[in-house]
PDB file of C-alpha atoms and ligand atoms in Angstrom:
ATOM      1  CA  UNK A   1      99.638  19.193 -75.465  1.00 90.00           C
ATOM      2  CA  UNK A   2      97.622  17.086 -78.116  1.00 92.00           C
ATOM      3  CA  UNK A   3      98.561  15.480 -81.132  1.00 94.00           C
ATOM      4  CA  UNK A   4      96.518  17.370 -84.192  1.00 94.00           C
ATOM      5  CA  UNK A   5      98.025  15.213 -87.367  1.00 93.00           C
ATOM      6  CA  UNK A   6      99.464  12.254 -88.018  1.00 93.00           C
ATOM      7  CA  UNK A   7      99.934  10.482 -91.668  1.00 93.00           C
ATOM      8  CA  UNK A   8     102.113   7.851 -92.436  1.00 90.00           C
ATOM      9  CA  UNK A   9     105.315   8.281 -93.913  1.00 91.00           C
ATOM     10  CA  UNK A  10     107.529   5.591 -95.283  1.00 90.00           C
ATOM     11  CA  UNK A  11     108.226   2.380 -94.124  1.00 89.00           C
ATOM     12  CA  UNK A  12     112.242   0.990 -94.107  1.00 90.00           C
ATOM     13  CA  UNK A  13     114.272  -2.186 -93.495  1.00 86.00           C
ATOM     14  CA  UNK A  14     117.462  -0.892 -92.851  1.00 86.00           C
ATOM     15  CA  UNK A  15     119.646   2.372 -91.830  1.00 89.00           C
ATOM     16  CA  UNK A  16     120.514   4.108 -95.331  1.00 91.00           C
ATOM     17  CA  UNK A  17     116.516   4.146 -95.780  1.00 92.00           C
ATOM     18  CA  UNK A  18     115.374   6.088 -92.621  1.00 93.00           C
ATOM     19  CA  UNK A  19     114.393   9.429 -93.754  1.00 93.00           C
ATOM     20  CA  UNK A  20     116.701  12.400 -94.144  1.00 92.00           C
ATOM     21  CA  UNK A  21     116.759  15.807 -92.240  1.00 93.00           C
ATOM     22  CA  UNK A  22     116.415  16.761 -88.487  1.00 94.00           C
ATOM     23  CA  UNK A  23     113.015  15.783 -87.406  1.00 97.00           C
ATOM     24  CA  UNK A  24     113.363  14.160 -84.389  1.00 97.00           C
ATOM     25  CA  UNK A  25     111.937  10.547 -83.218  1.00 98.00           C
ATOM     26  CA  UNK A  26     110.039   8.905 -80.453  1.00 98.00           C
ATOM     27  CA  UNK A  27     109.708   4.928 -81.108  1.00 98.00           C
ATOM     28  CA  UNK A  28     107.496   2.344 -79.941  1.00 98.00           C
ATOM     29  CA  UNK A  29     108.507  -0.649 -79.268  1.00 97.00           C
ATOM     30  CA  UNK A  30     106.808  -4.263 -77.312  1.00 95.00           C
ATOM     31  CA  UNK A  31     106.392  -7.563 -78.235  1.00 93.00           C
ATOM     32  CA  UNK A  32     103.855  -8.759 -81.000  1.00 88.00           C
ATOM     33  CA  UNK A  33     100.482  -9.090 -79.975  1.00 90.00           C
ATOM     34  CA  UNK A  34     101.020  -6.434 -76.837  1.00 95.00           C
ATOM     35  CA  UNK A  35      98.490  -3.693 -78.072  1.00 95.00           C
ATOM     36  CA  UNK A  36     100.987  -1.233 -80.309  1.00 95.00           C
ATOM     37  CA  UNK A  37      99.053  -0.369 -83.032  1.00 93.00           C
ATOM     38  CA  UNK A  38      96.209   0.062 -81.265  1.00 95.00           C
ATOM     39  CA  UNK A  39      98.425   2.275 -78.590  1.00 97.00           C
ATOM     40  CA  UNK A  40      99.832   4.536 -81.644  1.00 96.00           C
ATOM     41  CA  UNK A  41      96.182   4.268 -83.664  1.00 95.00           C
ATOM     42  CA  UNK A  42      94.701   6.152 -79.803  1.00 97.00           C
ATOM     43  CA  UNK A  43      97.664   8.353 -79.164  1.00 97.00           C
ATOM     44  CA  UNK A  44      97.148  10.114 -82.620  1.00 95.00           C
ATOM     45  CA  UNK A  45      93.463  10.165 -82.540  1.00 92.00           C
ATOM     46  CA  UNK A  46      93.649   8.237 -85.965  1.00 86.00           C
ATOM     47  CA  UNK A  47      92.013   5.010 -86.304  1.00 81.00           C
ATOM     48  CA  UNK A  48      93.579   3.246 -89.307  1.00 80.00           C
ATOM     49  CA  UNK A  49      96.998   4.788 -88.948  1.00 85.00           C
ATOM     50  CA  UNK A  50      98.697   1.676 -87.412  1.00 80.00           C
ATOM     51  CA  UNK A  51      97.387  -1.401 -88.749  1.00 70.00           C
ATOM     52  CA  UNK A  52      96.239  -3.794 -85.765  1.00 61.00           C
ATOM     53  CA  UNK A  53      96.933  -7.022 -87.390  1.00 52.00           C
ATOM     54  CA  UNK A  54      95.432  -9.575 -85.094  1.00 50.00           C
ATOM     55  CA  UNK A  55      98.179 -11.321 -86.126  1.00 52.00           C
ATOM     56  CA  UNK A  56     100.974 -11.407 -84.494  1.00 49.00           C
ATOM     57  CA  UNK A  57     104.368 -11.213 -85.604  1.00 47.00           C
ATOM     58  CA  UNK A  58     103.044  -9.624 -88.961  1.00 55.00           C
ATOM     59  CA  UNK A  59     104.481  -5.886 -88.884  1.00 57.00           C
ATOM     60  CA  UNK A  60     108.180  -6.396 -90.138  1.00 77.00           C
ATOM     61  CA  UNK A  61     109.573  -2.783 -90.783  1.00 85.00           C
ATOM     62  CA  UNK A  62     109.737   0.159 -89.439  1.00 90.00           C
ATOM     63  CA  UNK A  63     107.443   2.368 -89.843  1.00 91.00           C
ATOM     64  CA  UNK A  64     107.227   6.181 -89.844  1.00 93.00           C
ATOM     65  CA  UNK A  65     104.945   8.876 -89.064  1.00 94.00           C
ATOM     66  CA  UNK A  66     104.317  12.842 -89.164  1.00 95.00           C
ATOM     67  CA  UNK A  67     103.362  13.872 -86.556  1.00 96.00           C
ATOM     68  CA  UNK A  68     102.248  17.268 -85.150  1.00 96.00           C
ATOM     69  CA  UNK A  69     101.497  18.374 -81.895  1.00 96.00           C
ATOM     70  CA  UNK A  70     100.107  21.160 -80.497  1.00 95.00           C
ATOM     71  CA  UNK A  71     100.488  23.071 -76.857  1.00 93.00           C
ATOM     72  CA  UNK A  72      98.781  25.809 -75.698  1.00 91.00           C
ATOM     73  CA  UNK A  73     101.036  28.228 -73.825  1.00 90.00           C
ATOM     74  CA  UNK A  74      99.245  30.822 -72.712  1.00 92.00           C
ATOM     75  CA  UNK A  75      95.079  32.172 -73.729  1.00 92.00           C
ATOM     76  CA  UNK A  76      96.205  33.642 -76.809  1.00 93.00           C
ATOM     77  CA  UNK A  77      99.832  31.457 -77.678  1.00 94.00           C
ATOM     78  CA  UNK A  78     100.524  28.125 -78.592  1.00 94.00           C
ATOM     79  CA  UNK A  79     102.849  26.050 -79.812  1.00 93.00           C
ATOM     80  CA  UNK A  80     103.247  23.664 -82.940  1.00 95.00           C
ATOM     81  CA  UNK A  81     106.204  21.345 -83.260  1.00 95.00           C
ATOM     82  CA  UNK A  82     106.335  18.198 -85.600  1.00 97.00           C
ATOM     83  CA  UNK A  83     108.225  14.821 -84.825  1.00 98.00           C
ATOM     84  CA  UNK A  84     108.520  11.532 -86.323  1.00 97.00           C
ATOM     85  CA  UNK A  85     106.296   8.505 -84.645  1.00 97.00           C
ATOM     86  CA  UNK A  86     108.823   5.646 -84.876  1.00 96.00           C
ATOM     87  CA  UNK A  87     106.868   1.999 -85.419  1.00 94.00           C
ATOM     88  CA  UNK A  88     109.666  -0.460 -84.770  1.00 93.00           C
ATOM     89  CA  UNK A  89     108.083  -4.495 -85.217  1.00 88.00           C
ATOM     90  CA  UNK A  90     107.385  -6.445 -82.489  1.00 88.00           C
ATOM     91  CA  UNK A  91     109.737  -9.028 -80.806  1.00 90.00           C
ATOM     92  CA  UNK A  92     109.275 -12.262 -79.458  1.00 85.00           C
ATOM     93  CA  UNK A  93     107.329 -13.833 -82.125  1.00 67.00           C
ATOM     94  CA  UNK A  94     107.874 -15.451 -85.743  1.00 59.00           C
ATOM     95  CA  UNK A  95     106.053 -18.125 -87.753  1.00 60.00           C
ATOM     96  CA  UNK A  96     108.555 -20.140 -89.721  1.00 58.00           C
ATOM     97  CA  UNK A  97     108.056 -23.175 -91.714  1.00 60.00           C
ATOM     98  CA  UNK A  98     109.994 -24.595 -88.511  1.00 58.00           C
ATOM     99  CA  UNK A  99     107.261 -23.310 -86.363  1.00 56.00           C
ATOM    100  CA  UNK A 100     107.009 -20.873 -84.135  1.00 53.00           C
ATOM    101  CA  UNK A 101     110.019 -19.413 -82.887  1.00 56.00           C
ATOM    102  CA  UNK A 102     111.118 -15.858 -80.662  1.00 53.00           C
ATOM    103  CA  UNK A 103     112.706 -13.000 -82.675  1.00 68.00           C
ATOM    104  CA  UNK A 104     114.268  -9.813 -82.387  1.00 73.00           C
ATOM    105  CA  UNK A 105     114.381  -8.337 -85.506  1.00 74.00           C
ATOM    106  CA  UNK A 106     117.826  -7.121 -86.484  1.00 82.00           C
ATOM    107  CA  UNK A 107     115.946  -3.890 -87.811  1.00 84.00           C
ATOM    108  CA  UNK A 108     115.317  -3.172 -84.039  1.00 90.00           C
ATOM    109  CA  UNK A 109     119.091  -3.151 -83.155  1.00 92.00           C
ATOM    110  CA  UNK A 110     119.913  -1.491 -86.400  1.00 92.00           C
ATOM    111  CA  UNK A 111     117.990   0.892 -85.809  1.00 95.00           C
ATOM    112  CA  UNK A 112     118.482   1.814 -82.049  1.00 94.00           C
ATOM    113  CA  UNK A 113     122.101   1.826 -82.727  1.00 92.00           C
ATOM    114  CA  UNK A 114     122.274   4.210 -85.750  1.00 90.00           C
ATOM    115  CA  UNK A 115     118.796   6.534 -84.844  1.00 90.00           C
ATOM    116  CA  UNK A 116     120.648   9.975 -83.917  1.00 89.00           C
ATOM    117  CA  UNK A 117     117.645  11.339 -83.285  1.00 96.00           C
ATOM    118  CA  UNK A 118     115.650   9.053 -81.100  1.00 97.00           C
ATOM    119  CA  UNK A 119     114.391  10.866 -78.140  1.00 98.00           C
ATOM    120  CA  UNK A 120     112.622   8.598 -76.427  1.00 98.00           C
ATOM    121  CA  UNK A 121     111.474   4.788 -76.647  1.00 98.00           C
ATOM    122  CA  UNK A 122     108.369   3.765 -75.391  1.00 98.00           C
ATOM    123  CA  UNK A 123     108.816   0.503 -74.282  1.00 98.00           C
ATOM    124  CA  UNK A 124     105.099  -1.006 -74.501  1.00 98.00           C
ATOM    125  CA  UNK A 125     104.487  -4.113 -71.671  1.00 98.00           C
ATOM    126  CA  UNK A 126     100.980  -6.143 -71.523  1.00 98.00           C
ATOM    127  CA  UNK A 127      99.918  -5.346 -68.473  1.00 97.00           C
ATOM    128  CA  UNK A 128      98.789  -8.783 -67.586  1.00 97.00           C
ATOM    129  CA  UNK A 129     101.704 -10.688 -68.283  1.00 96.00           C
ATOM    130  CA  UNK A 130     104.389  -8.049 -66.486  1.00 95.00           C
ATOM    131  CA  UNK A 131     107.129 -11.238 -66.171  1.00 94.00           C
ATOM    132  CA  UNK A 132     107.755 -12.335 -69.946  1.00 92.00           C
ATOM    133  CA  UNK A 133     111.258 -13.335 -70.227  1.00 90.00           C
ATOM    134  CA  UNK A 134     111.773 -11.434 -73.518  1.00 91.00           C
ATOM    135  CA  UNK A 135     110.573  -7.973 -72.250  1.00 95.00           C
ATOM    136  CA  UNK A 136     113.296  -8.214 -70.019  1.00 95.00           C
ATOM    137  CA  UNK A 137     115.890  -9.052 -72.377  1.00 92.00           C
ATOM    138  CA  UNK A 138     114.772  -6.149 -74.382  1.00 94.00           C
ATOM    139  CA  UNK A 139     114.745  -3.768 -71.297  1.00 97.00           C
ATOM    140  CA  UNK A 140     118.588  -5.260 -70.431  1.00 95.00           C
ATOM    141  CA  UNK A 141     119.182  -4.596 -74.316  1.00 94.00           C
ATOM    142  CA  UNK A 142     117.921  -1.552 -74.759  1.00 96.00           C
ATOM    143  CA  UNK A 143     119.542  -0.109 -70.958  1.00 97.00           C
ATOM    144  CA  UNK A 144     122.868  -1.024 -72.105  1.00 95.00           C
ATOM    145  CA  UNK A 145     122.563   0.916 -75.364  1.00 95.00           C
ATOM    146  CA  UNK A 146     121.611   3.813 -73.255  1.00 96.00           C
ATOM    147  CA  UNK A 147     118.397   4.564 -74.658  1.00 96.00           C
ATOM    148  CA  UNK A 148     115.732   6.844 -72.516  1.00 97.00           C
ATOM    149  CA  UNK A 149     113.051   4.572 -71.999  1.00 98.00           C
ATOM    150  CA  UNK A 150     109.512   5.279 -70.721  1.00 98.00           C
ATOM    151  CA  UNK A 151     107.731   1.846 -69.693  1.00 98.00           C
ATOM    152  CA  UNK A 152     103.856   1.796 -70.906  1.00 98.00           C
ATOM    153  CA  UNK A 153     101.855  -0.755 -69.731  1.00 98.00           C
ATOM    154  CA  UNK A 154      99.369  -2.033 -72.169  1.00 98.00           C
ATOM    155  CA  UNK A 155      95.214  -3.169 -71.938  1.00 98.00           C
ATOM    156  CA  UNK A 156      94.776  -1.734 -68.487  1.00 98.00           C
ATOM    157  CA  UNK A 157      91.281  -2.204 -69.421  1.00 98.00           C
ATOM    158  CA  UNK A 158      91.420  -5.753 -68.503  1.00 98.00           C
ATOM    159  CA  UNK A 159      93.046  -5.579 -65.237  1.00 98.00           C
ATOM    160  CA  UNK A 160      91.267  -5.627 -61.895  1.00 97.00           C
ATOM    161  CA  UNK A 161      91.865  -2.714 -59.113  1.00 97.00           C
ATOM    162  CA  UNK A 162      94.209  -5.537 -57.414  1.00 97.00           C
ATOM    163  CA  UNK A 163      96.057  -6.397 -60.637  1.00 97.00           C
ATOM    164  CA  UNK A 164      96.772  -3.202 -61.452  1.00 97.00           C
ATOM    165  CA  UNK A 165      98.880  -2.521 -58.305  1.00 96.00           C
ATOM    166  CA  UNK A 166     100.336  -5.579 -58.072  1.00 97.00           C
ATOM    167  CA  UNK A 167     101.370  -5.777 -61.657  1.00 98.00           C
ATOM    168  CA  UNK A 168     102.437  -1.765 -61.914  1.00 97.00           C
ATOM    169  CA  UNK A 169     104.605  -2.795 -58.361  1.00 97.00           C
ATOM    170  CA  UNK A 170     106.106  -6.286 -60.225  1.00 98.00           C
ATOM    171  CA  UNK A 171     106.618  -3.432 -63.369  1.00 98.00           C
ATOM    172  CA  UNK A 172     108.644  -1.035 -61.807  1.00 97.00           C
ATOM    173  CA  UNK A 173     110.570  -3.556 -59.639  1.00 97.00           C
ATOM    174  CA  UNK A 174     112.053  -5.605 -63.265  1.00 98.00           C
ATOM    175  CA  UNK A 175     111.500  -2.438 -65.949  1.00 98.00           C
ATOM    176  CA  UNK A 176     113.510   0.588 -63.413  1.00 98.00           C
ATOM    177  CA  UNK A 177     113.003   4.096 -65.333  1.00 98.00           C
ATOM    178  CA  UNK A 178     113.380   7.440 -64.593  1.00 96.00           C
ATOM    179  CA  UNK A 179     109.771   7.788 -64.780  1.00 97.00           C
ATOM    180  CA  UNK A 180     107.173   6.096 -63.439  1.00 97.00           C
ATOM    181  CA  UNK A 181     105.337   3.995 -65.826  1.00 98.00           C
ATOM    182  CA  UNK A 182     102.453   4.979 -67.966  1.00 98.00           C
ATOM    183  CA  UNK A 183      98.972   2.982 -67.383  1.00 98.00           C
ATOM    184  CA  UNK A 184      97.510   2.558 -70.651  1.00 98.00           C
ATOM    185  CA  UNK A 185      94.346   1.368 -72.446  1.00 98.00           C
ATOM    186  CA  UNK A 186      93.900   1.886 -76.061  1.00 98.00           C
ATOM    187  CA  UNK A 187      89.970   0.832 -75.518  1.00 97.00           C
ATOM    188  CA  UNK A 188      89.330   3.719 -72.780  1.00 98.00           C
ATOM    189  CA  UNK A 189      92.322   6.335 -73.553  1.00 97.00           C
ATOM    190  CA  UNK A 190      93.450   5.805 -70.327  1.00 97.00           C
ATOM    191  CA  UNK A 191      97.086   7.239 -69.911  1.00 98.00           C
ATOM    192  CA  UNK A 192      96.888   9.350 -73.323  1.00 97.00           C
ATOM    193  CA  UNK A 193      97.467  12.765 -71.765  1.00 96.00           C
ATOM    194  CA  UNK A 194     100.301  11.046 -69.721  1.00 97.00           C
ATOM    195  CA  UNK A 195     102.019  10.069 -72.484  1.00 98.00           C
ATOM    196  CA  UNK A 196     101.117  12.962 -74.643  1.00 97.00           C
ATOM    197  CA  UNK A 197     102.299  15.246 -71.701  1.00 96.00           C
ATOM    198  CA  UNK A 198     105.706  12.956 -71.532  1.00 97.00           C
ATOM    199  CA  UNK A 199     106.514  13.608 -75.347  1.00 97.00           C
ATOM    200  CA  UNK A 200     105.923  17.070 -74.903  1.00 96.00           C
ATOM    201  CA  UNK A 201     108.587  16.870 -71.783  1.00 96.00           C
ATOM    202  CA  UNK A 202     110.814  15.172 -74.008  1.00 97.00           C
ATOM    203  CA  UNK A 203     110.729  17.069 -77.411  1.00 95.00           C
ATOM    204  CA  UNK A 204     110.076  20.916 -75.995  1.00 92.00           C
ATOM    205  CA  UNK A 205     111.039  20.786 -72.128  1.00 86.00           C
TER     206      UNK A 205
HETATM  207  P1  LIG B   1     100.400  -5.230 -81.841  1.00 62.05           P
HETATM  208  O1  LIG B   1     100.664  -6.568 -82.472  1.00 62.05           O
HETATM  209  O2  LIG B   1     101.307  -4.982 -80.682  1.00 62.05           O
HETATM  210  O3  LIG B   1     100.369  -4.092 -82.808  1.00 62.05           O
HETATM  211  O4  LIG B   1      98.951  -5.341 -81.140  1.00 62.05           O
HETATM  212  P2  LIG B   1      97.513  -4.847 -81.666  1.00 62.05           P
HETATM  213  O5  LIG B   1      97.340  -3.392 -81.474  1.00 62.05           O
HETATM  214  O6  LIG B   1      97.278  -5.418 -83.031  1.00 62.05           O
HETATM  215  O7  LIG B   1      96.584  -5.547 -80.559  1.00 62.05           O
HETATM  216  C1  LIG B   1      96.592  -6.940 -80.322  1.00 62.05           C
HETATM  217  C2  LIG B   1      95.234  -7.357 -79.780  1.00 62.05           C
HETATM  218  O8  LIG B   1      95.011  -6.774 -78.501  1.00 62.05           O
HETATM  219  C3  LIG B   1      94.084  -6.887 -80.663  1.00 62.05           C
HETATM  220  O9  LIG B   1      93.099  -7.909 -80.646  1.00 62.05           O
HETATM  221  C4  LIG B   1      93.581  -5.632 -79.955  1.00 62.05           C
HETATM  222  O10 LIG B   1      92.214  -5.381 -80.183  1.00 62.05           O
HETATM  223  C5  LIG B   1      93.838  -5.962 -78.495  1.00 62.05           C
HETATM  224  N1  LIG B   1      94.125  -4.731 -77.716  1.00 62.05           N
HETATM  225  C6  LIG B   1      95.103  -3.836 -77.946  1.00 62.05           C
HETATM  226  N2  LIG B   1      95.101  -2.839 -77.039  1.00 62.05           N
HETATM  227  C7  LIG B   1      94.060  -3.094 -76.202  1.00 62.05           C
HETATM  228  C8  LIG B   1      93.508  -2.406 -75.051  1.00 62.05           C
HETATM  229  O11 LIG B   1      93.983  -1.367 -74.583  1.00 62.05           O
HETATM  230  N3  LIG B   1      92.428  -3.006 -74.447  1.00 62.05           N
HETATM  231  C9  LIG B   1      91.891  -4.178 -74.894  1.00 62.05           C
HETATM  232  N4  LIG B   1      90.834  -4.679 -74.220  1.00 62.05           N
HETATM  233  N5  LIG B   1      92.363  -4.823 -75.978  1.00 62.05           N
HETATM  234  C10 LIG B   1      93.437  -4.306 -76.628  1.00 62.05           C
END
């Protein structure tokens, strides 16, 4: 399964502006600064569809795409199906006149609690810093709402052989999922047929 098109949707701040209808969702989610917009930007074959700020803390909505994918089922059959790429902002950073200080947006709680039609949330985690306090607290959070979570770690690209393991072992020791995690680096495109094969899983069995 690929992903053939992907175009930006609407952006919202709260739940009576998510968009109407049946379509369903799979969201991405990771601190500021972890590599999401490049992650989404590779996934969809698309460079400018996420914007990769630089700057962390700076996406503050959420953010929707079309998306459609394609499978081929057979020589001659295939399969279309269309889903919504859910951009949720990045935690764990804010720049106040007070300084800097961590934040979970309420949009991300808001939103988790009232999406019906969330399928899966990719929870993105840098792959060099596996430990950060506030990863976990969003993996606690986000296992007591009961979401379906699929763990992808982030800039594999700049991991050694030996980092990898030990950092994918730390991973799935403090992040447990039904699934292994997905290596990923939005450089290379490492992981992208994982993860496009695990949204396929999700959305059409
Ligand atoms: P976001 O704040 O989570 O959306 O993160 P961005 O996608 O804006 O990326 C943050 C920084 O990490 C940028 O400087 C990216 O170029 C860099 N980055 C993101 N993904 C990768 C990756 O897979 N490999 C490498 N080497 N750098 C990455």
């Amino acid at each position: 399964p690929r992903i053939i098109a992907a175009k930006y949707n609407t952006s919202c701040v709260k739940a009576d502006q998510y968009p109407e209808g049946d379509t369903v969702e799979i969201a991405f989610l990771g601190r500021s600064n972890v590599g999401k917009s490049s992650l989404i930007n590779s996934l969809c074959n698309y460079r400018g569809l996420a914007l990769v700020s630089g700057q962390p803390g700076k996406t503050k909505t959420i953010n929707y795409f079309d998306i459609e994918s394609k499978e081929d089922i057979s020589e001659t059959e295939e399969r279309r199906y269309n889903w919504f790429l859910v951009d949720l902002p990045g935690y764990g950073f804010a720049k106040t006149n007070k300084g800097n200080r961590n934040l979970w947006s309420s949009f991300i709680a808001d939103y988790i609690l009232h999406s019906e039609r969330l399928m899966l949330l990719c929870l993105l985690i840098d792959g060099r810093h596996p430990e950060m306090p506030i990863d976990k607290v969003a993996y606690d959070w986000l296992v007591e709402a009961g979401v379906p979570l699929q763990i992808v770690v982030t800039k594999a690209d700049k991991l050694t052989a030996k980092e990898k393991s030990a950092n994918l072992a730390k991973i799935k020791e403090m992040y447990p999922t039904d699934t292994p995690p997905i290596l990923y680096s939005s450089l290379k495109h490492t992981g992208r047929e994982l993860l496009q094969q695990r949204i396929n899983t999700v959305l059409v069995g």
